[in-house]
Short mmCIF file of C-alpha atoms and ligand atoms in Angstrom, two decimals:
data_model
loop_
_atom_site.label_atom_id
_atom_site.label_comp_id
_atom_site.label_asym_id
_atom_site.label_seq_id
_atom_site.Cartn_x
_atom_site.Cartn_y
_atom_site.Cartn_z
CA UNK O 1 23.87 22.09 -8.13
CA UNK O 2 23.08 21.58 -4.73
CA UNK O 3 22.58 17.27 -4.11
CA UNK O 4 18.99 16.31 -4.56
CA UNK O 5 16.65 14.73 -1.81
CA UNK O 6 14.03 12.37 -1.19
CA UNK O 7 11.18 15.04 -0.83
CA UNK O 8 9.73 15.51 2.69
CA UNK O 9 6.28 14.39 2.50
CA UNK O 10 7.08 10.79 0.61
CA UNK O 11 9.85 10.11 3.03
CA UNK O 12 7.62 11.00 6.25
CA UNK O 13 4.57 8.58 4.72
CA UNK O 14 7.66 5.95 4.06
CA UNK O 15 9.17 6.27 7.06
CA UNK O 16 5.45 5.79 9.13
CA UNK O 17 4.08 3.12 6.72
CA UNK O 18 7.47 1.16 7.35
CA UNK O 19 5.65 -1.83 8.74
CA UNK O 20 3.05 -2.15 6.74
CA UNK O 21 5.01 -2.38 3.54
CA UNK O 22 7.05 -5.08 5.13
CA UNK O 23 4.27 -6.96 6.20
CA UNK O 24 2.46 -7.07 2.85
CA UNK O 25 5.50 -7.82 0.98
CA UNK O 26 5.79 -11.01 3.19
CA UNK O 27 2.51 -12.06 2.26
CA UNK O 28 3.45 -11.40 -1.43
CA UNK O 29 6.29 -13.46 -1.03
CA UNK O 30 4.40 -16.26 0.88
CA UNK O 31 2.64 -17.57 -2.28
CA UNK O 32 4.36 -19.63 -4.16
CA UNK O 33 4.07 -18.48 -7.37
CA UNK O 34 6.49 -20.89 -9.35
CA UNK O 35 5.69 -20.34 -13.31
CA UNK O 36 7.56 -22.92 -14.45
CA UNK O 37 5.70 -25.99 -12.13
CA UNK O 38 1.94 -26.55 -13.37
CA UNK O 39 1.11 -28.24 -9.83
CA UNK O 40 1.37 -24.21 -8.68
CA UNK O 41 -0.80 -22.52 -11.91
CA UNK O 42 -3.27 -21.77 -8.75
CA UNK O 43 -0.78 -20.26 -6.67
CA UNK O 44 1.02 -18.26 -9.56
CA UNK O 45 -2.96 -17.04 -10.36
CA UNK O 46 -3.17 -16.11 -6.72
CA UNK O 47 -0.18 -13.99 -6.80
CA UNK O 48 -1.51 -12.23 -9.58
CA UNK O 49 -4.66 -11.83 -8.35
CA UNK O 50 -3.29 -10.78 -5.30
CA UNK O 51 -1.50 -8.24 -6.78
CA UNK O 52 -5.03 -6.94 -8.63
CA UNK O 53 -6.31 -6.26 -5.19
CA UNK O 54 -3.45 -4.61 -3.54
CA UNK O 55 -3.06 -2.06 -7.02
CA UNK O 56 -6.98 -1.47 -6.60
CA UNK O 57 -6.32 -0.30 -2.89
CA UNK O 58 -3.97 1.92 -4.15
CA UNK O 59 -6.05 3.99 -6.59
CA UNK O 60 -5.58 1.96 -9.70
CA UNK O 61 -7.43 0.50 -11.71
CA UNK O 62 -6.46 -3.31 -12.33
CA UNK O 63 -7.30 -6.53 -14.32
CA UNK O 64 -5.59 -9.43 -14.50
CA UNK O 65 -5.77 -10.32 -18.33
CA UNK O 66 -5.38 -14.20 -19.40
CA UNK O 67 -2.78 -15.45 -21.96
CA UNK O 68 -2.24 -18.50 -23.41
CA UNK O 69 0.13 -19.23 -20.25
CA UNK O 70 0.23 -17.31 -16.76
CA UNK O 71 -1.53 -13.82 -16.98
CA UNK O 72 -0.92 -10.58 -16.99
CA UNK O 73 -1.58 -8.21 -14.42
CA UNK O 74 -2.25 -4.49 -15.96
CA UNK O 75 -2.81 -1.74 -13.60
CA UNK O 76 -3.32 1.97 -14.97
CA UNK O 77 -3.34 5.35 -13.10
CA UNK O 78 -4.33 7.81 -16.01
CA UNK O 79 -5.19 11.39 -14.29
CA UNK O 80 -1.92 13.52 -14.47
CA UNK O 81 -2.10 17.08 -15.49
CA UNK O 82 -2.50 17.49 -19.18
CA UNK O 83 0.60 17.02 -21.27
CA UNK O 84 2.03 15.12 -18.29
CA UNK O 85 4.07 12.22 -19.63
CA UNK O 86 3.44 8.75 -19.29
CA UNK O 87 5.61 5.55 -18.25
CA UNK O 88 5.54 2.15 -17.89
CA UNK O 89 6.56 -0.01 -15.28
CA UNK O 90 7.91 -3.60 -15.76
CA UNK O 91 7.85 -6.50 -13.52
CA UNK O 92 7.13 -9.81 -12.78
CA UNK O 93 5.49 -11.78 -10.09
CA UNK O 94 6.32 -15.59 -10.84
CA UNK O 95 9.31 -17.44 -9.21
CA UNK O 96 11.93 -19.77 -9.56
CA UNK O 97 11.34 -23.30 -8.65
CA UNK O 98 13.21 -23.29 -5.02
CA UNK O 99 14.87 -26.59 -5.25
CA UNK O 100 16.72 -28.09 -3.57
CA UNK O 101 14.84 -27.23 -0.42
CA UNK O 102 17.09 -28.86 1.86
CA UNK O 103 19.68 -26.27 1.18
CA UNK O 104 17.70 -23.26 2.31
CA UNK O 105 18.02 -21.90 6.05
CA UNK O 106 14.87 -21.23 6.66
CA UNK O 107 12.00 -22.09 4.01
CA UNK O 108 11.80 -20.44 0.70
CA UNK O 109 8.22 -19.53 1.30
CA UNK O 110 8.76 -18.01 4.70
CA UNK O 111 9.84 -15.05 4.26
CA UNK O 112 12.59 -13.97 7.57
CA UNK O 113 15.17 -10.87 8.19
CA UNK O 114 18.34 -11.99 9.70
CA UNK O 115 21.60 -10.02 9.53
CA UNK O 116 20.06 -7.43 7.29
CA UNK O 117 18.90 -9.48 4.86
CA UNK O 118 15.32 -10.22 3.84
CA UNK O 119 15.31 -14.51 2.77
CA UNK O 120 12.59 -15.65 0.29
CA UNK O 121 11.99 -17.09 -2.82
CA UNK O 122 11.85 -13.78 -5.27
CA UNK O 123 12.43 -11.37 -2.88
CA UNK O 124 14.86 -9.48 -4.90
CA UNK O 125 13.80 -11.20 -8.67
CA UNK O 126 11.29 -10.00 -8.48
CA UNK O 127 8.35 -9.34 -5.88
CA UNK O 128 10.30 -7.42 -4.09
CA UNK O 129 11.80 -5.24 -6.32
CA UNK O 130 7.76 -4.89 -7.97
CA UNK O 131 7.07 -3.99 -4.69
CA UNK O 132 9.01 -1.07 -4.21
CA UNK O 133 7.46 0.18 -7.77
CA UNK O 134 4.03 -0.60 -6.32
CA UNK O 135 4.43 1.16 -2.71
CA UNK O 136 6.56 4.15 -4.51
CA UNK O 137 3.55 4.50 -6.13
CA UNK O 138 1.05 4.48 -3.52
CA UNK O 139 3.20 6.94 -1.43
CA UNK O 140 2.79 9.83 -3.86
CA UNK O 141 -1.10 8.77 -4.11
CA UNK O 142 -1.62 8.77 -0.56
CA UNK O 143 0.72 12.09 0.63
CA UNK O 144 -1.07 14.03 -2.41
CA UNK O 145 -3.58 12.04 -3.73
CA UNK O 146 -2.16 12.45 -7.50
CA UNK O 147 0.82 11.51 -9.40
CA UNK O 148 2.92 13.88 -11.46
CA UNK O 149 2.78 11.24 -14.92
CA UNK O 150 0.22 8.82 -15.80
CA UNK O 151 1.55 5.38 -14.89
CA UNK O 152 0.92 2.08 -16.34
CA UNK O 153 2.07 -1.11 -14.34
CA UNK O 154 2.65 -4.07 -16.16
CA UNK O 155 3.55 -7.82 -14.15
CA UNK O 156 4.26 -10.76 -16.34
CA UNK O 157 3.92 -14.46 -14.07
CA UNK O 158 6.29 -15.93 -17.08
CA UNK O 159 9.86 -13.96 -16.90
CA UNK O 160 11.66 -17.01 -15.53
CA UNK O 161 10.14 -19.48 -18.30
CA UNK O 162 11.02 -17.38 -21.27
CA UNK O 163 7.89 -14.60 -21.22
CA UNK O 164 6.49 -17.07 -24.02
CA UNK O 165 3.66 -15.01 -24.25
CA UNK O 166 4.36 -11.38 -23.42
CA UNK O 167 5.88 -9.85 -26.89
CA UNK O 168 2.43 -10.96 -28.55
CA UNK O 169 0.36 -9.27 -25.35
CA UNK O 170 2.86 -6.08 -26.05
CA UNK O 171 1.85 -6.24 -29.57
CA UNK O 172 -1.42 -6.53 -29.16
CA UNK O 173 -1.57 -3.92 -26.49
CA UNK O 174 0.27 -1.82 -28.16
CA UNK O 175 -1.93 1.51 -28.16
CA UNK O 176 -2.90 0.66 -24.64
CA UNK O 177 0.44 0.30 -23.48
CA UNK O 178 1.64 3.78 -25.28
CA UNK O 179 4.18 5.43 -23.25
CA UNK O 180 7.00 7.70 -23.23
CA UNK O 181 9.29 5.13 -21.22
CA UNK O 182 9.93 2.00 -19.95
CA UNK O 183 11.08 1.41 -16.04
CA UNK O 184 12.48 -2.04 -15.30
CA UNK O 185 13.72 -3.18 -11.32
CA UNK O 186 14.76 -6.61 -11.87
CA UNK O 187 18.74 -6.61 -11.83
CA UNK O 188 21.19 -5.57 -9.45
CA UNK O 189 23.52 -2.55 -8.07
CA UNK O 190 27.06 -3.00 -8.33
CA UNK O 191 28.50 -3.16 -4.97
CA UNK O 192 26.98 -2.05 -1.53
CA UNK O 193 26.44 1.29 -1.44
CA UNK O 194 26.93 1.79 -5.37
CA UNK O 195 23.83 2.46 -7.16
CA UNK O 196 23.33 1.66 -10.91
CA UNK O 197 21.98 2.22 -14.44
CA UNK O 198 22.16 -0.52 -16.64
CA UNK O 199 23.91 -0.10 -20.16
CA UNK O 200 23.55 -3.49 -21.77
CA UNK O 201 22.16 -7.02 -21.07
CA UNK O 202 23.01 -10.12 -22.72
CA UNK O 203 20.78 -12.24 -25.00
CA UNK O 204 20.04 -16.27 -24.99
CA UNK O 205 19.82 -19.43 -27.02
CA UNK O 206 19.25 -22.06 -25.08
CA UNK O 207 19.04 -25.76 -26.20
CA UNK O 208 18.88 -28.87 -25.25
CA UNK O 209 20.95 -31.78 -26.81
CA UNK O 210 20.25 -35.59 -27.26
CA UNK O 211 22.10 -38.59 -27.89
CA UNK O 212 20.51 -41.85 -28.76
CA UNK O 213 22.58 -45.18 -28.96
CA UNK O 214 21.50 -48.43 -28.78
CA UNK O 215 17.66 -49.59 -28.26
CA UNK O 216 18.49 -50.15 -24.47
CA UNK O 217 21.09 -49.58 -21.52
CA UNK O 218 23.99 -52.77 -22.14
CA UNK O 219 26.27 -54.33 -20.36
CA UNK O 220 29.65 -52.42 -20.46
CA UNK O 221 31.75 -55.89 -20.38
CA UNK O 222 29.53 -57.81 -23.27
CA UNK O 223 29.13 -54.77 -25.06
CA UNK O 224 31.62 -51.78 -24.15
CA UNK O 225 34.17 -51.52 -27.01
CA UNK O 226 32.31 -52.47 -29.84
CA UNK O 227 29.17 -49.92 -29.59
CA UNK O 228 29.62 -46.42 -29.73
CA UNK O 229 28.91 -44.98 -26.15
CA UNK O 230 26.01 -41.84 -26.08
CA UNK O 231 27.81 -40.51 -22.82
CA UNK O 232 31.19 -40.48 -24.38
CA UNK O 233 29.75 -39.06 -27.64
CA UNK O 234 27.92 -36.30 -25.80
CA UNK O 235 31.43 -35.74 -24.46
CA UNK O 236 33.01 -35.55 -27.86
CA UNK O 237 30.89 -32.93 -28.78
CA UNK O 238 30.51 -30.78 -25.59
CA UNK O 239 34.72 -30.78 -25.94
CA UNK O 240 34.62 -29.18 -29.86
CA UNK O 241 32.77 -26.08 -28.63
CA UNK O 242 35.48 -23.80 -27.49
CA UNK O 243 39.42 -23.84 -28.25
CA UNK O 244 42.46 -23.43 -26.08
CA UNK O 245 42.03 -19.77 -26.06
CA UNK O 246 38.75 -20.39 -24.42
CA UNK O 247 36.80 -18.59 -27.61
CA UNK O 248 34.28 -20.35 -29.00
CA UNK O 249 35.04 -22.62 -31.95
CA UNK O 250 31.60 -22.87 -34.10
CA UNK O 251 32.02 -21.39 -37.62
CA UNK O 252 30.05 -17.67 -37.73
CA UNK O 253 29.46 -17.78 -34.03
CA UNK O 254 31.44 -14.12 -33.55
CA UNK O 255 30.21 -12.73 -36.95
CA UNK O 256 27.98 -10.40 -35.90
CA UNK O 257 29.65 -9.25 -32.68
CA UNK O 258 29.35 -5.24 -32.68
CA UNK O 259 32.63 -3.58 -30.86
CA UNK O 260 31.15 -2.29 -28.02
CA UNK O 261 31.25 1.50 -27.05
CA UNK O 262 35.01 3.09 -26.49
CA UNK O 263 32.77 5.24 -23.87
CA UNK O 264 31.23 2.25 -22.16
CA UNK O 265 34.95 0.30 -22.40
CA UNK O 266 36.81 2.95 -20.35
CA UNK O 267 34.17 3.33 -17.92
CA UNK O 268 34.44 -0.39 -17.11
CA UNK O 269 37.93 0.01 -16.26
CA UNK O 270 37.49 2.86 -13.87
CA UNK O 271 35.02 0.80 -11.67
CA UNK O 272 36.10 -0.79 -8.64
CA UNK O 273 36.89 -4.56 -9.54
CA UNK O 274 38.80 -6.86 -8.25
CA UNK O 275 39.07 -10.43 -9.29
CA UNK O 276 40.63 -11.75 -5.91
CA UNK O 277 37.61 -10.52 -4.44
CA UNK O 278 35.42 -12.11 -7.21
CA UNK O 279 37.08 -15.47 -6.90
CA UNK O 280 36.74 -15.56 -3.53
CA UNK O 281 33.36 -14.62 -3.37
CA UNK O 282 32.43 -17.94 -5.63
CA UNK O 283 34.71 -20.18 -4.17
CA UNK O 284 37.29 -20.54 -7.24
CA UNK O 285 41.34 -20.08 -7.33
CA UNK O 286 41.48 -20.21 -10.75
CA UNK O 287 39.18 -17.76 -13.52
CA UNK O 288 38.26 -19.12 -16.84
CA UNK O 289 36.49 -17.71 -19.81
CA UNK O 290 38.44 -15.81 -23.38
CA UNK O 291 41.91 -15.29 -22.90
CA UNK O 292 43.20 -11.16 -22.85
CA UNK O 293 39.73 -10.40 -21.70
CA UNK O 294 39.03 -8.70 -17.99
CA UNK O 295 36.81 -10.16 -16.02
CA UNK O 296 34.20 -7.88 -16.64
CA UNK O 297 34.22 -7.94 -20.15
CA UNK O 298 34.22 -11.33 -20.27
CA UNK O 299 30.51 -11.18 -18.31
CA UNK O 300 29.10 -7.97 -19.65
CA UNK O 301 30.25 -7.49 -23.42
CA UNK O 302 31.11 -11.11 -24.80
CA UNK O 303 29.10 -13.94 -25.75
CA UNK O 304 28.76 -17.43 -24.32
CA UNK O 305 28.33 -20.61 -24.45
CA UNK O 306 28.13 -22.71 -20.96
CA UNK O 307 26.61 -26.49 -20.36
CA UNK O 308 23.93 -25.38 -17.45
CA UNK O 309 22.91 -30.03 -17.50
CA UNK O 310 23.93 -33.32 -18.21
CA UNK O 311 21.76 -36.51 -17.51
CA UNK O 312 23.60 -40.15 -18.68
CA UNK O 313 24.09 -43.61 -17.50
CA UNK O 314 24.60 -44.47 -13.84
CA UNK O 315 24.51 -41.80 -10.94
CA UNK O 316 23.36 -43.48 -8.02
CA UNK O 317 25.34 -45.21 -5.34
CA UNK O 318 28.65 -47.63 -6.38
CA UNK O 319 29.17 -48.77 -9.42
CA UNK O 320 26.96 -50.16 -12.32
CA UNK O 321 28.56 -51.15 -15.07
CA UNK O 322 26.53 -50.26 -17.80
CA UNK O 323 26.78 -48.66 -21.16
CA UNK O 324 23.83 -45.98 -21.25
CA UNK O 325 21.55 -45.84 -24.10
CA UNK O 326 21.30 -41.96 -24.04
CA UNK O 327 22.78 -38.79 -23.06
CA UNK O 328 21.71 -35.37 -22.59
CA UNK O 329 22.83 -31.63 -21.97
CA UNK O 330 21.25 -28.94 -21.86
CA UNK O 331 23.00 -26.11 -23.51
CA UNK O 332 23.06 -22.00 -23.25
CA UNK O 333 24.54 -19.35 -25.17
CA UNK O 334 24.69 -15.93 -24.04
CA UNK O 335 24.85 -13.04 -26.87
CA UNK O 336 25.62 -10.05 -27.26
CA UNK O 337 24.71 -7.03 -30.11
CA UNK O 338 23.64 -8.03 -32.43
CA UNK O 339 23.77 -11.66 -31.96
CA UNK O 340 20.76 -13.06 -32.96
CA UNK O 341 19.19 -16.25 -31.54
CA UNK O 342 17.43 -17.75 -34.51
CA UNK O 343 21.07 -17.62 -36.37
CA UNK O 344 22.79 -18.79 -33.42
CA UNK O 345 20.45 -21.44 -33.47
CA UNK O 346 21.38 -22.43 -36.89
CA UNK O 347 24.78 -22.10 -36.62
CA UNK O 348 25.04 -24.56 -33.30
CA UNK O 349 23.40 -26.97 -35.90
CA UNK O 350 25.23 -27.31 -38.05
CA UNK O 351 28.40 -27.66 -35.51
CA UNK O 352 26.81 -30.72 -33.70
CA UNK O 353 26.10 -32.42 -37.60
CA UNK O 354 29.64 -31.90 -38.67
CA UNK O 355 30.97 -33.48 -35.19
CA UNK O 356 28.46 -35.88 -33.84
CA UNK O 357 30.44 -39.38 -34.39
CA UNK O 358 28.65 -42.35 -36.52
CA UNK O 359 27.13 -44.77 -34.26
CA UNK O 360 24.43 -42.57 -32.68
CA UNK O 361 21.95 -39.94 -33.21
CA UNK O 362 22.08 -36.63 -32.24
CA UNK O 363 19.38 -33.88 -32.24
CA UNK O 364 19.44 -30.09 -31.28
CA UNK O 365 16.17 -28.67 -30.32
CA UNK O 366 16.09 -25.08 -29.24
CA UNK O 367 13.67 -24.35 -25.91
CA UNK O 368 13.62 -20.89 -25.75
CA UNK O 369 16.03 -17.44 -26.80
CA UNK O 370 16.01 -13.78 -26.28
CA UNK O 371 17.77 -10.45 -27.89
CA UNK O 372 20.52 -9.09 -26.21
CA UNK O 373 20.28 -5.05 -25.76
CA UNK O 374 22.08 -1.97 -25.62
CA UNK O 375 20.66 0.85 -24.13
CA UNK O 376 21.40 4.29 -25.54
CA UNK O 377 21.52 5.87 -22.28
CA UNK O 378 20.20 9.57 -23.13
CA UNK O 379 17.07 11.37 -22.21
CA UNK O 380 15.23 12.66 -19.60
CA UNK O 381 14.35 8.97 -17.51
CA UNK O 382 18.59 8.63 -17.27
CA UNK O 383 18.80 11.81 -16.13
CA UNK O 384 15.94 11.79 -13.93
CA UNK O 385 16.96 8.24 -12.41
CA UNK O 386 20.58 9.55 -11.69
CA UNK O 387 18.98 12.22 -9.78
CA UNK O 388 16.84 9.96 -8.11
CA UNK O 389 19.26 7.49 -6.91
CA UNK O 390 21.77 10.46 -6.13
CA UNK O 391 19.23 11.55 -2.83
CA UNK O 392 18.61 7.94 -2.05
CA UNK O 393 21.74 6.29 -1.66
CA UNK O 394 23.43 9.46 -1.27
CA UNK O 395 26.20 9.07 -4.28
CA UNK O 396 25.32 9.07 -8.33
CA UNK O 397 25.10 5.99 -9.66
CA UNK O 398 27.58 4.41 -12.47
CA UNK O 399 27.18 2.80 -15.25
CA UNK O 400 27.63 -0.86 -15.50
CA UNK O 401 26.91 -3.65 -18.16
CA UNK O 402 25.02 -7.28 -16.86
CA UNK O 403 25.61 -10.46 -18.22
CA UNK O 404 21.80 -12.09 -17.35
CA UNK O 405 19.03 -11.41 -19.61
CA UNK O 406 15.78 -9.85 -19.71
CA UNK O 407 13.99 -10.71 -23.19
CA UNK O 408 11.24 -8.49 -22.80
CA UNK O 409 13.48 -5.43 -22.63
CA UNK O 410 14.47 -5.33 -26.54
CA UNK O 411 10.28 -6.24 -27.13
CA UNK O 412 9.60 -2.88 -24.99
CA UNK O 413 12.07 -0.85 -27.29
CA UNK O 414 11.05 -2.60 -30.66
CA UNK O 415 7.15 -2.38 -30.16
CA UNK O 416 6.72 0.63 -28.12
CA UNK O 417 9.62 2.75 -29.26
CA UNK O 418 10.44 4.52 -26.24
CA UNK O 419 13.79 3.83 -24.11
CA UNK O 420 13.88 1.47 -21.88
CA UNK O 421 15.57 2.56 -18.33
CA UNK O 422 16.57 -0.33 -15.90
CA UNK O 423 17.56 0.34 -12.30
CA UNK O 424 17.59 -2.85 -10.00
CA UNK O 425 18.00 -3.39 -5.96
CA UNK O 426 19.79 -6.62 -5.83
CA UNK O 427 23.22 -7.20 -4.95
CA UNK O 428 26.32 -9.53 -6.01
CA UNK O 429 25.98 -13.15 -4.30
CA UNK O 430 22.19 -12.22 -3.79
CA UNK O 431 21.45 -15.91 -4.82
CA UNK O 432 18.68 -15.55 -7.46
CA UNK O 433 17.61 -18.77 -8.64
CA UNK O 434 19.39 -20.76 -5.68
CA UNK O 435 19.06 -21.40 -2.39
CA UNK O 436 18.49 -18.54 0.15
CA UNK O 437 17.80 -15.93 -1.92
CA UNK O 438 17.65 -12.51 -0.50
CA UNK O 439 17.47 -8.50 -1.05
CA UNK O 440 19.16 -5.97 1.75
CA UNK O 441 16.64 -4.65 3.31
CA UNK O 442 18.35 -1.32 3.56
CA UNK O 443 18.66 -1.30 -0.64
CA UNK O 444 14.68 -2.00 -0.42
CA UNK O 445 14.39 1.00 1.88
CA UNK O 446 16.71 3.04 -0.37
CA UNK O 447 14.83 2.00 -3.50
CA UNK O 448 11.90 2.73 -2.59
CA UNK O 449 12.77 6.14 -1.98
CA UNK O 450 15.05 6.29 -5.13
CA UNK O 451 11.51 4.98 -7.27
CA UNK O 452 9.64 7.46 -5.33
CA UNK O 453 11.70 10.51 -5.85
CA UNK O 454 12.23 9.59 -9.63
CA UNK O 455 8.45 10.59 -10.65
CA UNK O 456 9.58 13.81 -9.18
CA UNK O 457 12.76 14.15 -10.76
CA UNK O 458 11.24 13.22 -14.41
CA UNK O 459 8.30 15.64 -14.26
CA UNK O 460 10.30 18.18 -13.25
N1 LIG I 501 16.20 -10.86 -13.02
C1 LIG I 501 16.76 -11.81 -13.93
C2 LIG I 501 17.71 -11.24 -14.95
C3 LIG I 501 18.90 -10.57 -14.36
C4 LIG I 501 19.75 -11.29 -13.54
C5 LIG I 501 19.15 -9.27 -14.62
C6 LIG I 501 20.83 -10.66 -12.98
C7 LIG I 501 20.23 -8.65 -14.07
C8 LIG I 501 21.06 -9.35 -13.22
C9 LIG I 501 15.68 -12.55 -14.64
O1 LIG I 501 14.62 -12.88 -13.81
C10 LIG I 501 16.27 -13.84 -15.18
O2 LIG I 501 16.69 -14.66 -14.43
N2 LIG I 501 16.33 -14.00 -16.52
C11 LIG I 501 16.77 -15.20 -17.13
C12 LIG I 501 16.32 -15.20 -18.54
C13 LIG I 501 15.33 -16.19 -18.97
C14 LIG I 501 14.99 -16.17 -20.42
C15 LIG I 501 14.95 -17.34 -18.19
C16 LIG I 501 18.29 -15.34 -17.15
O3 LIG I 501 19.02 -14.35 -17.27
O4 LIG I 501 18.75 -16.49 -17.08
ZN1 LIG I 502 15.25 -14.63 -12.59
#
């Protein structure tokens, strides 16, 4: 089979509307729609808003729709052929808070190119990744004014708080939001130049832990010795979590563990990895994690359980001697098939009781969780995406497993029963969620062709 290509007409309107695709995806990127800070609810509803408009100009039709938090923005593009099929496209428009500003080159909400790369706050999770969906879009609308499969575009402003609201909107929605599949760009490729098709994500329990001592902060010489100390106790307990082997130690936690796929296993191997590489790229000597495990098993097919906060005592400048009156972490576990949250949940419990020392109390409170997923990697939209990122980056993609999460993913295949493909732009080191964020703008280019030529390939 000859190699397939980004069809002429798309890639001529691409390759003359260049500019203006930047320069609108700057403006996107200029509001600061940060879900999880209430001071910015009218910035987040600008972005949406925003994002109504700019689907309208396009030949949608849009609404943003309220929920009980940030809302939805729903645009719909119903007039393929008859028996044409129909998808659904995934994204979301809110942001990461983009503390701590000092550490960012230039400012998080002005967007600037150097070296390549394109610097802003969510421009690769995940305006700009939306916004190749959105512009791959208009480019079949405006070369030929149709679109081979009806298309319905769906951005959340609530991914990076936990999409509190979005299962029940799915649900809800659910005979408006029929489709025949689900497209997701909100992850990354696995090196330069390597294109990919995700196979699994991990899940999350997240908590947050408290430890509550005596009525006040004491003095560590009157008192230190003779009252049980929250920081140290917090300690204690962070420490019985995992054993020597690095595994972790709370009673059931690996129960329901699935093996994963032989299939998936070798393929890992075969990919080019190299832990050197990896350590030097975060700054470590030393790797960490399960013992016998590579490194990428450890992130894509096992679970964890990390410490992502602690807050006790003292932390300013010198010394205060003082024995704190409270502690606090704030605890995640990623899972994997078929962990489930709610028993996770139950299970970290019930650890923490049987630990906690006498002389303080201790409470678990969960803040929010999501399934991990598997996909099952057969049908039409794989095919048609392999195809699809075969013209654009000019090599198939492989196959590769993520260790981040993306609730909504297992809601799509639960409620809507169709398979869920996911196909991202970012890169390793990338820095989502930290300071100077960015996407290459030559993946943007390339994905936006790869998004374009994939209505193509899955009509076909
Ligand atoms: N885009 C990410 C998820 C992701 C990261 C997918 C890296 C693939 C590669 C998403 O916006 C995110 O950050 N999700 C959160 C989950 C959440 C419940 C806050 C995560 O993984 O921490
Ligand atoms: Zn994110």
């Amino acid at each position: 089979m000859p190699a397939p290509t980004v069809p002429t007409d798309l890639e001529r309107w691409l390759a003359s509307n260049d500019q203006r695709i930047h320069d609108e995806l700057f403006e996107f990127l200029r509001i600061p729609s940060v879900s999880a800070r209430t001071e910015h609810n009218p910035d987040t509803l600008a972005a949406a808003h925003w994002l109504e408009r700019k689907l309208a100009a396009i030949g949608f039709t849009a609404e943003t729709i309220p929920t009980p938090g940030h809302p939805v923005v729903l645009g719909e593009w119903r007039r393929a052929p008859a028996g044409a099929p129909t998808v659904l496209v995934y994204g979301h428009y809110d942001v990461q808070p983009p503390e701590p500003l000092e550490l960012w080159t230039t400012p998080a909400f002005e967007p600037t190119i150097r070296d390549g790369k394109l610097f802003a706050r969510g421009s690769v999770d995940d305006k700009g990744q939306l916004w190749i969906h959105v512009k791959a879009l208009e480019a079949h609308l405006a070369t030929r004014g149709t679109l081979p499969c009806n298309v319905i575009l769906l951005a959340e402003g609530e991914e990076e708080v936990g999409s509190e609201h979005l299962a029940a909107f799915i649900k809800g929605h659910a005979e408006r939001l029929a489709c025949d599949a689900v497209v997701i760009s909100d992850s990354s490729m696995f090196a330069p130049g390597i294109p990919s098709i995700l196979s699994s994500l991990r899940g999350l329990a997240y908590f947050e832990i408290n430890v509550v001592g005596p009525s006040s902060d004491l003095h560590s010489g009157m008192y230190g010795g003779a009252v049980v100390n929250p920081a140290m106790a917090l300690a204690h307990i962070l420490s019985t979590f995992h054993d020597k082997k690095g595994r972790i130690a709370i009673k059931g936690f690996y129960d329901k563990v699935l093996p994963f796929p032989k299939a998936v296993l070798a393929g890992m191997k075969k990919l080019p990895f190299s832990d050197t590489r990896f350590k030097k790229d975060v700054g470590v000597k030393t790797l960490g994690g399960e013992a016998g495990k590579t490194t990428l098993e450890k992130l894509w097919t096992r679970p964890t359980l990390e410490v992502n906060g602690m807050l006790s005592g003292y932390t300013g400048e010198g010394a205060k001697t003082v024995l704190p009156a409270k502690a606090m972490a704030k605890v995640s576990c990623r899972l994997v098939p078929d962990q489930d949250p709610k028993v996770i949940e139950r299970l970290l419990k019930a650890h923490v009781k049987k630990v906690a020392p006498a002389g303080v109390t201790v409470t678990v409170e969960a803040l929010h969780g999501g399934h991990p997923w598997r996909a099952d990697l057969a049908g039409k939209i794989f095919d048609a995406a392999s195809r699809a990122l075969h013209a654009a980056f000019g090599r198939a993609p492989i196959i590769q497993g993520e260790g981040g999460s993306i609730p909504v993913v297992v809601d799509f295949q639960k409620i809507l029963k169709v398979p869920v493909l996911l196909v991202g732009f970012g890169l390793p080191g990338e820095n989502a969620h930290a300071p100077d964020e960015w996407i290459l703008v030559d993946n943007f280019r390339r994905g936006l062709r790869a998004i374009a030529t994939l209505w193509d390939e899955y009509t076909k």
